[in-house]
Tab-separated table of C-alpha atoms and ligand atoms in Angstrom:
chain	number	residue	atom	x	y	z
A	32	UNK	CA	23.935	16.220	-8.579
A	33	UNK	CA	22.874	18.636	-6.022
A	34	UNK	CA	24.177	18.321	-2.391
A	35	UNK	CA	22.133	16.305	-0.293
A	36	UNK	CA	22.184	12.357	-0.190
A	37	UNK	CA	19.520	9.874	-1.311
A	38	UNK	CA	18.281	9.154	-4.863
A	39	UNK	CA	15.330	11.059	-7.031
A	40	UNK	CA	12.046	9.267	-8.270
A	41	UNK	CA	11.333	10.252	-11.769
A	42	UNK	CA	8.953	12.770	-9.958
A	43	UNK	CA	12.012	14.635	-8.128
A	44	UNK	CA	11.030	13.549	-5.160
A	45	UNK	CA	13.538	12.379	-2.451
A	46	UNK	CA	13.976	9.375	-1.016
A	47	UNK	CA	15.578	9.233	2.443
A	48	UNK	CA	16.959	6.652	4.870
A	49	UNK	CA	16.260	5.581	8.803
A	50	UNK	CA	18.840	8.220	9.776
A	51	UNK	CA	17.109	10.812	8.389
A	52	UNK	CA	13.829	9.110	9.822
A	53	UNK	CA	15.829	9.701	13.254
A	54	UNK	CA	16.575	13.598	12.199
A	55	UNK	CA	12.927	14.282	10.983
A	56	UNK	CA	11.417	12.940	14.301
A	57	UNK	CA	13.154	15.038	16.310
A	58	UNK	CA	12.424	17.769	14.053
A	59	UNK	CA	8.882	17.066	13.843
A	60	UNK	CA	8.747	16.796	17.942
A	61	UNK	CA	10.288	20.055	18.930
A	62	UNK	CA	7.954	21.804	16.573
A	63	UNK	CA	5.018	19.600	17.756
A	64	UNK	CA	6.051	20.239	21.549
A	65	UNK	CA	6.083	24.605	20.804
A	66	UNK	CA	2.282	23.595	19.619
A	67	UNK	CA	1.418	21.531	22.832
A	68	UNK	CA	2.458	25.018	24.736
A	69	UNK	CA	-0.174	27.381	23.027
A	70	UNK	CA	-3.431	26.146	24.691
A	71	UNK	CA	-2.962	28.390	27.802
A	72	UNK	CA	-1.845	31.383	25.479
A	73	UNK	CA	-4.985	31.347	23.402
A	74	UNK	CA	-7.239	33.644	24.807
A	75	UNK	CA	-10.377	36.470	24.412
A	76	UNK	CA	-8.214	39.764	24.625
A	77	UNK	CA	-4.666	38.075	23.755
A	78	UNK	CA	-2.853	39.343	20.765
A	79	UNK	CA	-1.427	37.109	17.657
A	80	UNK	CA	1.569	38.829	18.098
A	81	UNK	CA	1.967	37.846	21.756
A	82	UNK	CA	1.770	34.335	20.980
A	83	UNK	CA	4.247	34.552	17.932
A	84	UNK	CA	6.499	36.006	20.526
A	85	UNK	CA	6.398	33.011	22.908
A	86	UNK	CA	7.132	30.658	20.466
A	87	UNK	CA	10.293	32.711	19.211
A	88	UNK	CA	11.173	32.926	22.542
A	89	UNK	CA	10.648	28.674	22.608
A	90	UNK	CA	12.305	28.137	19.318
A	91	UNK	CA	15.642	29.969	20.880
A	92	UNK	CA	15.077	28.438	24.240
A	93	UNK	CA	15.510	24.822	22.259
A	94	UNK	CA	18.530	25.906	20.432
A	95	UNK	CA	16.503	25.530	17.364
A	96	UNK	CA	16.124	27.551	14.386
A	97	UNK	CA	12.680	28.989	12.342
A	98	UNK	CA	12.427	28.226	9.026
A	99	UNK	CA	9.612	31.188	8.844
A	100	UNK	CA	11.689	34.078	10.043
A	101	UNK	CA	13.310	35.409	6.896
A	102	UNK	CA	11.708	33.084	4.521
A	103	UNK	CA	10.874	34.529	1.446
A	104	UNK	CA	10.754	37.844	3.277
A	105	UNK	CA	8.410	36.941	6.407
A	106	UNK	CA	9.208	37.747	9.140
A	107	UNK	CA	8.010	35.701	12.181
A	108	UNK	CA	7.967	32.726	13.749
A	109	UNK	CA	4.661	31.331	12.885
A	110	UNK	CA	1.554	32.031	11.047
A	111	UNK	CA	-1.425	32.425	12.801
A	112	UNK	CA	-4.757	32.298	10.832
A	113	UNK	CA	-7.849	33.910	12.368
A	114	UNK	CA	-11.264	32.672	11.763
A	115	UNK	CA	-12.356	33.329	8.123
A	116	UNK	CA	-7.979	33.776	7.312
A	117	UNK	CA	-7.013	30.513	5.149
A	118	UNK	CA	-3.062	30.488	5.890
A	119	UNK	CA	0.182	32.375	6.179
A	120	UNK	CA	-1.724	34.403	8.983
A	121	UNK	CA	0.628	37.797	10.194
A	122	UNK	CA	0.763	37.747	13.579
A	123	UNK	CA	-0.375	41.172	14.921
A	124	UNK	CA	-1.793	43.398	17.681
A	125	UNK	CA	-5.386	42.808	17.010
A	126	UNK	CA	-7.174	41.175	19.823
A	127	UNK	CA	-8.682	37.514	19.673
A	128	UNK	CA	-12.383	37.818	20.669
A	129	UNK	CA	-14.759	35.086	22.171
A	130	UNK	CA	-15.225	32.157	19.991
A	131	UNK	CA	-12.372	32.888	17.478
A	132	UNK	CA	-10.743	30.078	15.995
A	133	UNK	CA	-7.176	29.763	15.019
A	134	UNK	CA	-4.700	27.709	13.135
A	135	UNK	CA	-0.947	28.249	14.846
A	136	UNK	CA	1.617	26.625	12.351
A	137	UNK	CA	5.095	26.268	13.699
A	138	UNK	CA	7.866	25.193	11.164
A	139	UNK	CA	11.611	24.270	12.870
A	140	UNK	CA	15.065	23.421	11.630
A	141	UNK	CA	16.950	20.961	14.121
A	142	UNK	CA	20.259	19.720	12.648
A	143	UNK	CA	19.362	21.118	8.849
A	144	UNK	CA	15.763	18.578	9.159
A	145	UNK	CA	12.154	20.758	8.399
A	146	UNK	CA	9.756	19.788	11.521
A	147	UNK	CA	5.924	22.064	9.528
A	148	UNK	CA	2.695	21.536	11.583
A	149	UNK	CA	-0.503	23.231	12.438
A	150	UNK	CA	-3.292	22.850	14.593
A	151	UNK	CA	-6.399	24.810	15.617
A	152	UNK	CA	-7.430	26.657	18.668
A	153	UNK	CA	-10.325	28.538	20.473
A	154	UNK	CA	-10.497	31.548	21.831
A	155	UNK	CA	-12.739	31.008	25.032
A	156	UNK	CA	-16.122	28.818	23.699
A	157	UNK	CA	-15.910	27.098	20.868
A	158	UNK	CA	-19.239	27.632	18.747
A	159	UNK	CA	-20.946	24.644	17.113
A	160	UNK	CA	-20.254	25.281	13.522
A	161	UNK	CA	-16.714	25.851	14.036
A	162	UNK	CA	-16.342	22.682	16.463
A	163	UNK	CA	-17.989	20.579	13.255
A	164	UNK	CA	-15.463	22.616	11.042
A	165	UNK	CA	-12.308	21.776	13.469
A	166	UNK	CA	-13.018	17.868	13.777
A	167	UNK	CA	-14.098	17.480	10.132
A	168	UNK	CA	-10.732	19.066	9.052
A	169	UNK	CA	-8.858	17.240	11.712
A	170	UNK	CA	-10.549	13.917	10.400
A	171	UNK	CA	-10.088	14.117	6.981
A	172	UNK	CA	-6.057	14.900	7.335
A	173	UNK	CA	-5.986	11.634	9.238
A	174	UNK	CA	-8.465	10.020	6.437
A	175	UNK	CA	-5.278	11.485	4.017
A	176	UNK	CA	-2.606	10.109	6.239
A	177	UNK	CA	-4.543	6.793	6.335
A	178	UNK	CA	-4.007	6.645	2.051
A	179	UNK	CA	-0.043	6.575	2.878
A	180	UNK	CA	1.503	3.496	1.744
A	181	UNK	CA	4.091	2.275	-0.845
A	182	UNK	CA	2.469	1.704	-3.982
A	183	UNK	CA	-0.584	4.122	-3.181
A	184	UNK	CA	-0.837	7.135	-5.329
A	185	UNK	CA	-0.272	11.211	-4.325
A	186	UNK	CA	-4.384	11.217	-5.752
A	187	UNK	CA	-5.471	8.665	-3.086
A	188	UNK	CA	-4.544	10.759	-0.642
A	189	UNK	CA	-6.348	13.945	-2.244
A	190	UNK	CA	-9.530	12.003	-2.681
A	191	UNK	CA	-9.635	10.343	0.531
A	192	UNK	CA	-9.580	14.062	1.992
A	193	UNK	CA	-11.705	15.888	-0.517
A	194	UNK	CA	-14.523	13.222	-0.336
A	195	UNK	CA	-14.464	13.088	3.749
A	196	UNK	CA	-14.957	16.899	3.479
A	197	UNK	CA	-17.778	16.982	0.523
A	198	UNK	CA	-19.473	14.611	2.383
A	199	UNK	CA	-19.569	16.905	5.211
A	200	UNK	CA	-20.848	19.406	2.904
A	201	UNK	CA	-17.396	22.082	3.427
A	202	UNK	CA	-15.100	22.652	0.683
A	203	UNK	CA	-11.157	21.881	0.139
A	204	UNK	CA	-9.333	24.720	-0.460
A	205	UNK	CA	-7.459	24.271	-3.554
A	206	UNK	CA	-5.176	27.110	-3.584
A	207	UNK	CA	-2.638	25.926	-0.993
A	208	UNK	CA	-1.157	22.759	-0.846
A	209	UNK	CA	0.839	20.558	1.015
A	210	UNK	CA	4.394	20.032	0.028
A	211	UNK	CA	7.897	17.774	0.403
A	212	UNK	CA	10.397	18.581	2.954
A	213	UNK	CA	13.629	17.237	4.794
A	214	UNK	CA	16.430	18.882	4.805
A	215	UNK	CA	14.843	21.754	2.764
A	216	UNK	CA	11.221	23.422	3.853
A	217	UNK	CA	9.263	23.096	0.412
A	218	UNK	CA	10.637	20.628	-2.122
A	219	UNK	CA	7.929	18.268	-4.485
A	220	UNK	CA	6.309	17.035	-4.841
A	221	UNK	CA	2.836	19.682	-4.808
A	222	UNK	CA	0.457	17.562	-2.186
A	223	UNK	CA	-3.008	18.400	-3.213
A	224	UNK	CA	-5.818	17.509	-0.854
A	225	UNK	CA	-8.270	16.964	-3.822
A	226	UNK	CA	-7.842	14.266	-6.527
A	227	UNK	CA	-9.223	11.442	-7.922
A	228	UNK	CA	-7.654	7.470	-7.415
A	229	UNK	CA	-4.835	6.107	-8.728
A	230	UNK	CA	-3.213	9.272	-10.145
A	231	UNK	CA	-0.480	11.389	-9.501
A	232	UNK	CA	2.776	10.256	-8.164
A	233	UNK	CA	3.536	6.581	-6.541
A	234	UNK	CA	4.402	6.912	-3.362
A	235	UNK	CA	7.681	4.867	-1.409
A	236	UNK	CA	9.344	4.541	1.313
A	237	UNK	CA	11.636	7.112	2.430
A	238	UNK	CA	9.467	10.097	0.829
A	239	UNK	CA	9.036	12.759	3.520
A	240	UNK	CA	6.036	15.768	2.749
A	241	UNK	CA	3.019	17.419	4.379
A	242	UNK	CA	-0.385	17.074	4.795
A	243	UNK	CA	-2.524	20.599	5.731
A	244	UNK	CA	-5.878	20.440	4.259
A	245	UNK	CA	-7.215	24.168	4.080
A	246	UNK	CA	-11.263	23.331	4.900
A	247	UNK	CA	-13.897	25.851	4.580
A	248	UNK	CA	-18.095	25.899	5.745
A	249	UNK	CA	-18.262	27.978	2.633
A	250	UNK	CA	-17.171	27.543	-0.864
A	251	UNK	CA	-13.020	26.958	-1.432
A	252	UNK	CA	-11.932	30.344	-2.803
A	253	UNK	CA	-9.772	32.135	-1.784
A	254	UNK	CA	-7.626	35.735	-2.051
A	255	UNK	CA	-4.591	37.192	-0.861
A	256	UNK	CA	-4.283	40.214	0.845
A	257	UNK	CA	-2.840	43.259	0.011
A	258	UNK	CA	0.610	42.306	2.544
A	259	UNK	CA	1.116	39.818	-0.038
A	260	UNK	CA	0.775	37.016	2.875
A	261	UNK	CA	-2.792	36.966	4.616
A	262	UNK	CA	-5.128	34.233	2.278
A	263	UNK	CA	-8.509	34.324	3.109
A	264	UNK	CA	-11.883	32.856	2.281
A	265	UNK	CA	-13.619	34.753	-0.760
A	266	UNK	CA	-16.689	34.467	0.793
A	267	UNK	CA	-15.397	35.147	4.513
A	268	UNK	CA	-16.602	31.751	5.720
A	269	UNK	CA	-15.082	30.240	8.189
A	270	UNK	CA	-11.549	28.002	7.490
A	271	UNK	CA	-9.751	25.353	9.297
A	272	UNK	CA	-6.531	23.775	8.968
A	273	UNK	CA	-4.178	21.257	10.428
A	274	UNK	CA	-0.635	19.996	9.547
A	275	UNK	CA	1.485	17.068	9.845
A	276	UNK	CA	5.116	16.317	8.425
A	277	UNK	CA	5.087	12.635	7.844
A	278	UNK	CA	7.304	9.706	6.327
A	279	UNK	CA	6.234	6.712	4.444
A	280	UNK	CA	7.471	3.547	5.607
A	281	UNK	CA	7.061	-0.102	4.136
A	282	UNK	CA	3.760	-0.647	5.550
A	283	UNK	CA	2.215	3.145	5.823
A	284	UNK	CA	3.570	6.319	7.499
A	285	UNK	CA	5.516	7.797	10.855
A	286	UNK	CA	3.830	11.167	11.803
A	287	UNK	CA	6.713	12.820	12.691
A	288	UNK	CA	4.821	16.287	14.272
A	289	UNK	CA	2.443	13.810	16.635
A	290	UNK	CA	1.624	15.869	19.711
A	291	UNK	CA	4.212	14.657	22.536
A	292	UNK	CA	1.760	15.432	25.108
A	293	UNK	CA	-1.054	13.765	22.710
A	294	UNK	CA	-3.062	16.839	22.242
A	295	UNK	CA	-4.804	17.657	19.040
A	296	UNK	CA	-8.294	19.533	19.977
A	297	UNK	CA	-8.410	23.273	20.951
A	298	UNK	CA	-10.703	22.314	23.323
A	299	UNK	CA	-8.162	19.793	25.135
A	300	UNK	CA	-6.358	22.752	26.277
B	562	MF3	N1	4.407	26.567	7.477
B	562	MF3	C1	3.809	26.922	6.199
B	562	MF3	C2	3.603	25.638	5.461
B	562	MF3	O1	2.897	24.819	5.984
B	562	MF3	C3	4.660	27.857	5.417
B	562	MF3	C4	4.759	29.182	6.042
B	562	MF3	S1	5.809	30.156	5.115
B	562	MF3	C5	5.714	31.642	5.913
B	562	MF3	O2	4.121	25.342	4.420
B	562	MF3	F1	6.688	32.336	5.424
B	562	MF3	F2	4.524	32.153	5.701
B	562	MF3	F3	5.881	31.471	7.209
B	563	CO	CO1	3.696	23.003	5.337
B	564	CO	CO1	3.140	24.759	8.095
């Protein structure tokens, strides 16, 4: 027995009730909400670290905690990943220039419940390859969210993502994954967003986890840095990212991190 409520598949993975529906919502919305602030703060000149800062400064306005500061030894209250920078970005003092993308990811704990997401942004113009990059990885986490229902398989949701993106000709990264969470931040099972049908895990109701497919213009490789945090492309291509926390329900899934302002594009400020 371990101290939360709600049974274990075979898998390990938790299976949770409408009240804890009601506590991952709220979750998922306050860290969605710091996101739907950012637009205005993304800008040629402005520093990661300046951005981090306003959304510590939002967390403790909420009366919310991070789940990032002091996890595992990191110590802010986001990751934000640069251009050719996969995930688990440090923010920093070095200045965004024109045309740099970015993935912000924002994770929150609201009454003990995990609200993870991610989205991209633009420094001033958005250039063409990176606009294709941005909607094609933006598309094929909602082609993965569109595999969630009872009965479908962890694999259906990795191949509807990996073959959206191949077909695109970018690669999944394969690296990183997505992950369960609830009432802890990373819990199973592993959520890969590459697989073939019908394997892996069957998925019910009441299972809570991410989706963040990692997508890159050049191949999927990837290294970390020497601060043991900063992943980035192998071939310093451009990457892309975007994250949802998400529930499956009988007939599919509640996105629990949906923009409450029903933003999703960098260039929808
Ligand atoms: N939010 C990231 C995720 O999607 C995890 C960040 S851990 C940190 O799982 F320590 F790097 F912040
Ligand atoms: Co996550
Ligand atoms: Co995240």
């Amino acid at each position: 027995m371990d101290d939360f409520k709600g049974r274990l598949t075979r898998d390990g993975i938790r299976i949770h009730d409408a009240d804890d529906f009601i506590g991952m919502h709220r979750a998922g919305q306050v860290a969605a909400g710091i996101l739907d602030a950012m637009a205005p703060l993304v800008f040629p000149g402005q520093t990661t670290e300046a951005i981090d800062a306003e959304i510590e400064r939002m967390v403790n306005a909420a009366g919310v905690t991070s789940a990032t500061i002091g996890y595992r030894g990191y110590q802010h209250a986001s990751c934000i990943s640069v251009n050719h920078v996969v995930c688990h970005g440090i923010p920093g003092p070095k200045t965004l220039k024109d045309g740099d993308i970015l993935n912000i990811d924002v994770t929150v704990i609201v009454d003990g419940w995990y609200g993870d997401t991610s989205r991209m942004y633009v420094a001033g113009t958005l250039g063409r390859k990176a606009e294709r990059l941005v909607q094609v990885t933006h598309d094929a986490l909602f082609k993965g969210i569109e595999a969630v229902r009872p009965g479908n398989r962890f694999g259906d949701i990795g191949f509807a993502i990996q073959s959206y993106v191949e077909a695109a000709r970018m690669s999944v990264v394969r690296d990183f994954c997505g992950h369960g969470l609830g009432q802890v931040f990373h819990a199973p099972p592993n959520v890969l967003h590459y697989g073939r049908p019908g394997t892996g895990p069957v998925l019910e109701e009441g299972m809570f986890f991410t989706i963040e497919p990692m997508v890159n213009l050049g191949r999927p490789e990837t290294k970390v840095l020497a601060d043991d945090w900063t992943a980035v492309t192998r071939d310093k291509s451009l990457s892309a990212q975007f994250e949802h926390s998400i529930g499956v329900t009988a007939t599919g899934c509640e996105i629990f991190t949906l923009s409450p302002a029903g933003k999703f594009h960098p260039t929808w400020g």
